[in-house]
mmCIF file of C-alpha atoms in Angstrom:
data_model
loop_
_atom_site.group_PDB
_atom_site.id
_atom_site.type_symbol
_atom_site.label_atom_id
_atom_site.label_comp_id
_atom_site.label_asym_id
_atom_site.label_seq_id
_atom_site.Cartn_x
_atom_site.Cartn_y
_atom_site.Cartn_z
ATOM 1 C CA VAL A 29 -0.033 -0.019 -0.033
ATOM 2 C CA GLN A 30 1.402 3.331 -0.998
ATOM 3 C CA LEU A 31 -0.106 6.808 -0.305
ATOM 4 C CA VAL A 32 1.435 9.800 -1.886
ATOM 5 C CA GLU A 33 0.466 13.381 -0.881
ATOM 6 C CA SER A 34 0.872 16.484 -3.028
ATOM 7 C CA GLY A 35 -0.455 19.994 -3.357
ATOM 8 C CA GLY A 36 0.974 21.614 -0.269
ATOM 9 C CA GLY A 37 2.742 24.930 -0.350
ATOM 10 C CA SER A 38 2.848 28.405 0.980
ATOM 11 C CA VAL A 39 -0.155 30.642 0.940
ATOM 12 C CA GLN A 40 -1.361 33.734 2.613
ATOM 13 C CA ALA A 41 -4.154 33.791 5.277
ATOM 14 C CA GLY A 42 -7.486 33.594 3.523
ATOM 15 C CA GLY A 43 -6.151 31.657 0.648
ATOM 16 C CA SER A 44 -6.888 28.180 -0.698
ATOM 17 C CA LEU A 45 -4.988 24.924 -1.291
ATOM 18 C CA ARG A 46 -6.069 21.495 -2.592
ATOM 19 C CA LEU A 47 -4.224 18.459 -1.370
ATOM 20 C CA SER A 48 -4.222 15.226 -3.288
ATOM 21 C CA CYS A 49 -3.394 11.745 -2.033
ATOM 22 C CA GLU A 50 -2.724 9.230 -4.714
ATOM 23 C CA VAL A 51 -3.344 5.617 -3.485
ATOM 24 C CA SER A 52 -1.984 2.302 -4.915
ATOM 25 C CA GLY A 53 -2.533 -1.201 -3.471
ATOM 26 C CA TYR A 54 -5.719 -0.058 -1.613
ATOM 27 C CA SER A 55 -9.006 1.211 -2.740
ATOM 28 C CA VAL A 56 -10.181 4.626 -1.542
ATOM 29 C CA SER A 57 -13.694 3.211 -1.725
ATOM 30 C CA SER A 58 -13.025 0.687 1.015
ATOM 31 C CA GLY A 59 -12.622 1.047 4.758
ATOM 32 C CA SER A 60 -11.820 4.532 5.981
ATOM 33 C CA MET A 61 -9.475 7.269 4.949
ATOM 34 C CA ALA A 62 -8.685 10.511 6.637
ATOM 35 C CA TRP A 63 -6.411 13.607 6.445
ATOM 36 C CA PHE A 64 -4.271 14.366 9.570
ATOM 37 C CA ARG A 65 -1.854 17.232 10.252
ATOM 38 C CA GLN A 66 0.950 17.647 12.677
ATOM 39 C CA THR A 67 3.140 20.477 13.868
ATOM 40 C CA PRO A 68 6.437 19.907 15.757
ATOM 41 C CA GLY A 69 5.963 18.863 19.369
ATOM 42 C CA LYS A 70 2.256 18.237 18.857
ATOM 43 C CA GLU A 71 0.203 15.060 18.266
ATOM 44 C CA ARG A 72 -1.106 14.271 14.995
ATOM 45 C CA GLU A 73 -4.590 15.843 14.579
ATOM 46 C CA GLY A 74 -7.402 14.451 12.427
ATOM 47 C CA VAL A 75 -8.992 17.227 10.239
ATOM 48 C CA ALA A 76 -11.155 15.012 7.738
ATOM 49 C CA TYR A 77 -12.641 11.530 7.483
ATOM 50 C CA ILE A 78 -14.509 9.533 5.093
ATOM 51 C CA ASN A 79 -15.631 5.842 4.858
ATOM 52 C CA SER A 80 -16.853 3.303 2.283
ATOM 53 C CA TYR A 81 -20.319 4.669 2.984
ATOM 54 C CA ASP A 82 -19.061 8.301 2.087
ATOM 55 C CA LYS A 83 -19.814 9.298 5.532
ATOM 56 C CA ILE A 84 -17.744 12.432 6.106
ATOM 57 C CA ARG A 85 -16.796 14.123 9.297
ATOM 58 C CA TYR A 86 -14.775 17.093 10.287
ATOM 59 C CA PRO A 87 -13.503 18.539 13.613
ATOM 60 C CA ASP A 88 -14.964 21.906 14.617
ATOM 61 C CA SER A 89 -11.538 23.486 13.919
ATOM 62 C CA VAL A 90 -11.857 22.988 10.113
ATOM 63 C CA LYS A 91 -15.633 22.487 9.685
ATOM 64 C CA GLY A 92 -16.919 24.826 6.987
ATOM 65 C CA ARG A 93 -13.554 25.569 5.687
ATOM 66 C CA PHE A 94 -12.177 21.962 4.631
ATOM 67 C CA THR A 95 -13.823 19.711 2.176
ATOM 68 C CA LEU A 96 -12.882 16.015 1.667
ATOM 69 C CA SER A 97 -13.654 14.321 -1.434
ATOM 70 C CA LYS A 98 -12.466 11.294 -3.449
ATOM 71 C CA ASP A 99 -12.355 9.914 -7.027
ATOM 72 C CA ASN A 100 -12.882 6.283 -6.775
ATOM 73 C CA ASP A 101 -12.029 5.796 -10.617
ATOM 74 C CA LYS A 102 -8.612 7.545 -10.156
ATOM 75 C CA ASN A 103 -8.186 6.166 -6.699
ATOM 76 C CA ILE A 104 -7.297 9.671 -5.234
ATOM 77 C CA LEU A 105 -8.294 11.433 -1.865
ATOM 78 C CA TYR A 106 -8.693 15.212 -2.021
ATOM 79 C CA LEU A 107 -8.816 17.825 0.633
ATOM 80 C CA GLN A 108 -9.891 21.295 -0.404
ATOM 81 C CA MET A 109 -8.861 23.880 2.178
ATOM 82 C CA ASP A 110 -10.211 27.410 2.052
ATOM 83 C CA THR A 111 -10.148 30.367 4.276
ATOM 84 C CA LEU A 112 -6.888 29.126 5.527
ATOM 85 C CA LYS A 113 -5.518 30.481 8.710
ATOM 86 C CA PRO A 114 -1.916 30.636 10.046
ATOM 87 C CA GLU A 115 -2.907 27.978 12.564
ATOM 88 C CA ASP A 116 -3.474 25.569 9.768
ATOM 89 C CA THR A 117 0.135 25.516 9.165
ATOM 90 C CA ALA A 118 1.348 21.950 9.468
ATOM 91 C CA MET A 119 2.529 18.767 7.721
ATOM 92 C CA TYR A 120 -0.492 17.089 6.284
ATOM 93 C CA TYR A 121 -0.880 13.336 5.790
ATOM 94 C CA CYS A 122 -3.446 11.105 4.388
ATOM 95 C CA ALA A 123 -4.040 7.710 6.046
ATOM 96 C CA ALA A 124 -6.212 4.582 5.470
ATOM 97 C CA ARG A 125 -7.537 1.806 7.701
ATOM 98 C CA ARG A 126 -9.543 -1.354 6.767
ATOM 99 C CA SER A 127 -12.425 -0.461 9.190
ATOM 100 C CA GLU A 128 -15.299 1.570 8.122
ATOM 101 C CA TYR A 129 -16.081 2.573 11.601
ATOM 102 C CA TYR A 130 -15.364 6.227 12.365
ATOM 103 C CA SER A 131 -12.196 7.282 14.008
ATOM 104 C CA LEU A 132 -9.916 10.352 13.769
ATOM 105 C CA SER A 133 -7.372 8.792 16.016
ATOM 106 C CA SER A 134 -4.070 8.414 14.296
ATOM 107 C CA SER A 135 -3.284 5.187 16.222
ATOM 108 C CA ASP A 136 -6.232 3.565 14.461
ATOM 109 C CA TYR A 137 -4.799 4.077 10.943
ATOM 110 C CA HIS A 138 -2.569 1.540 9.335
ATOM 111 C CA TYR A 139 -1.392 3.160 6.129
ATOM 112 C CA TRP A 140 0.258 6.582 5.920
ATOM 113 C CA GLY A 141 1.858 8.815 3.222
ATOM 114 C CA GLN A 142 4.878 10.896 3.636
ATOM 115 C CA GLY A 143 3.180 14.060 4.184
ATOM 116 C CA THR A 144 3.033 17.539 2.345
ATOM 117 C CA GLN A 145 3.758 20.779 4.038
ATOM 118 C CA VAL A 146 1.242 23.580 4.258
ATOM 119 C CA THR A 147 2.377 27.015 5.355
ATOM 120 C CA VAL A 148 -0.160 29.912 6.000
ATOM 121 C CA SER A 149 1.323 33.342 6.550
ATOM 122 C CA SER A 150 -0.569 36.290 8.243
#
């Protein structure tokens, strides 16, 4: 299983970025997939979740600003991030797990990408 994130970069506050996660060896339409983020010295935080039933959840910190989607044919997971804030600055990771039950706990995920850096300046 390989997950490869892309789309990170530097943007000013209020701007937008779209992250992509290309997946091989695993179907994005099965189990659960999620986006996480992490800053140095902090735990990895889940920011978006989707399962095989297309149930999507977000934490309050990003609700209304981040939108998760997926392309089952291309086997790609996306994260559209709008109205970005400096506190969104982090390394962003996509992750997958076999279970379709909801979880945004990083310890529940089996497969991880290498991450893509997002930097939001004020």
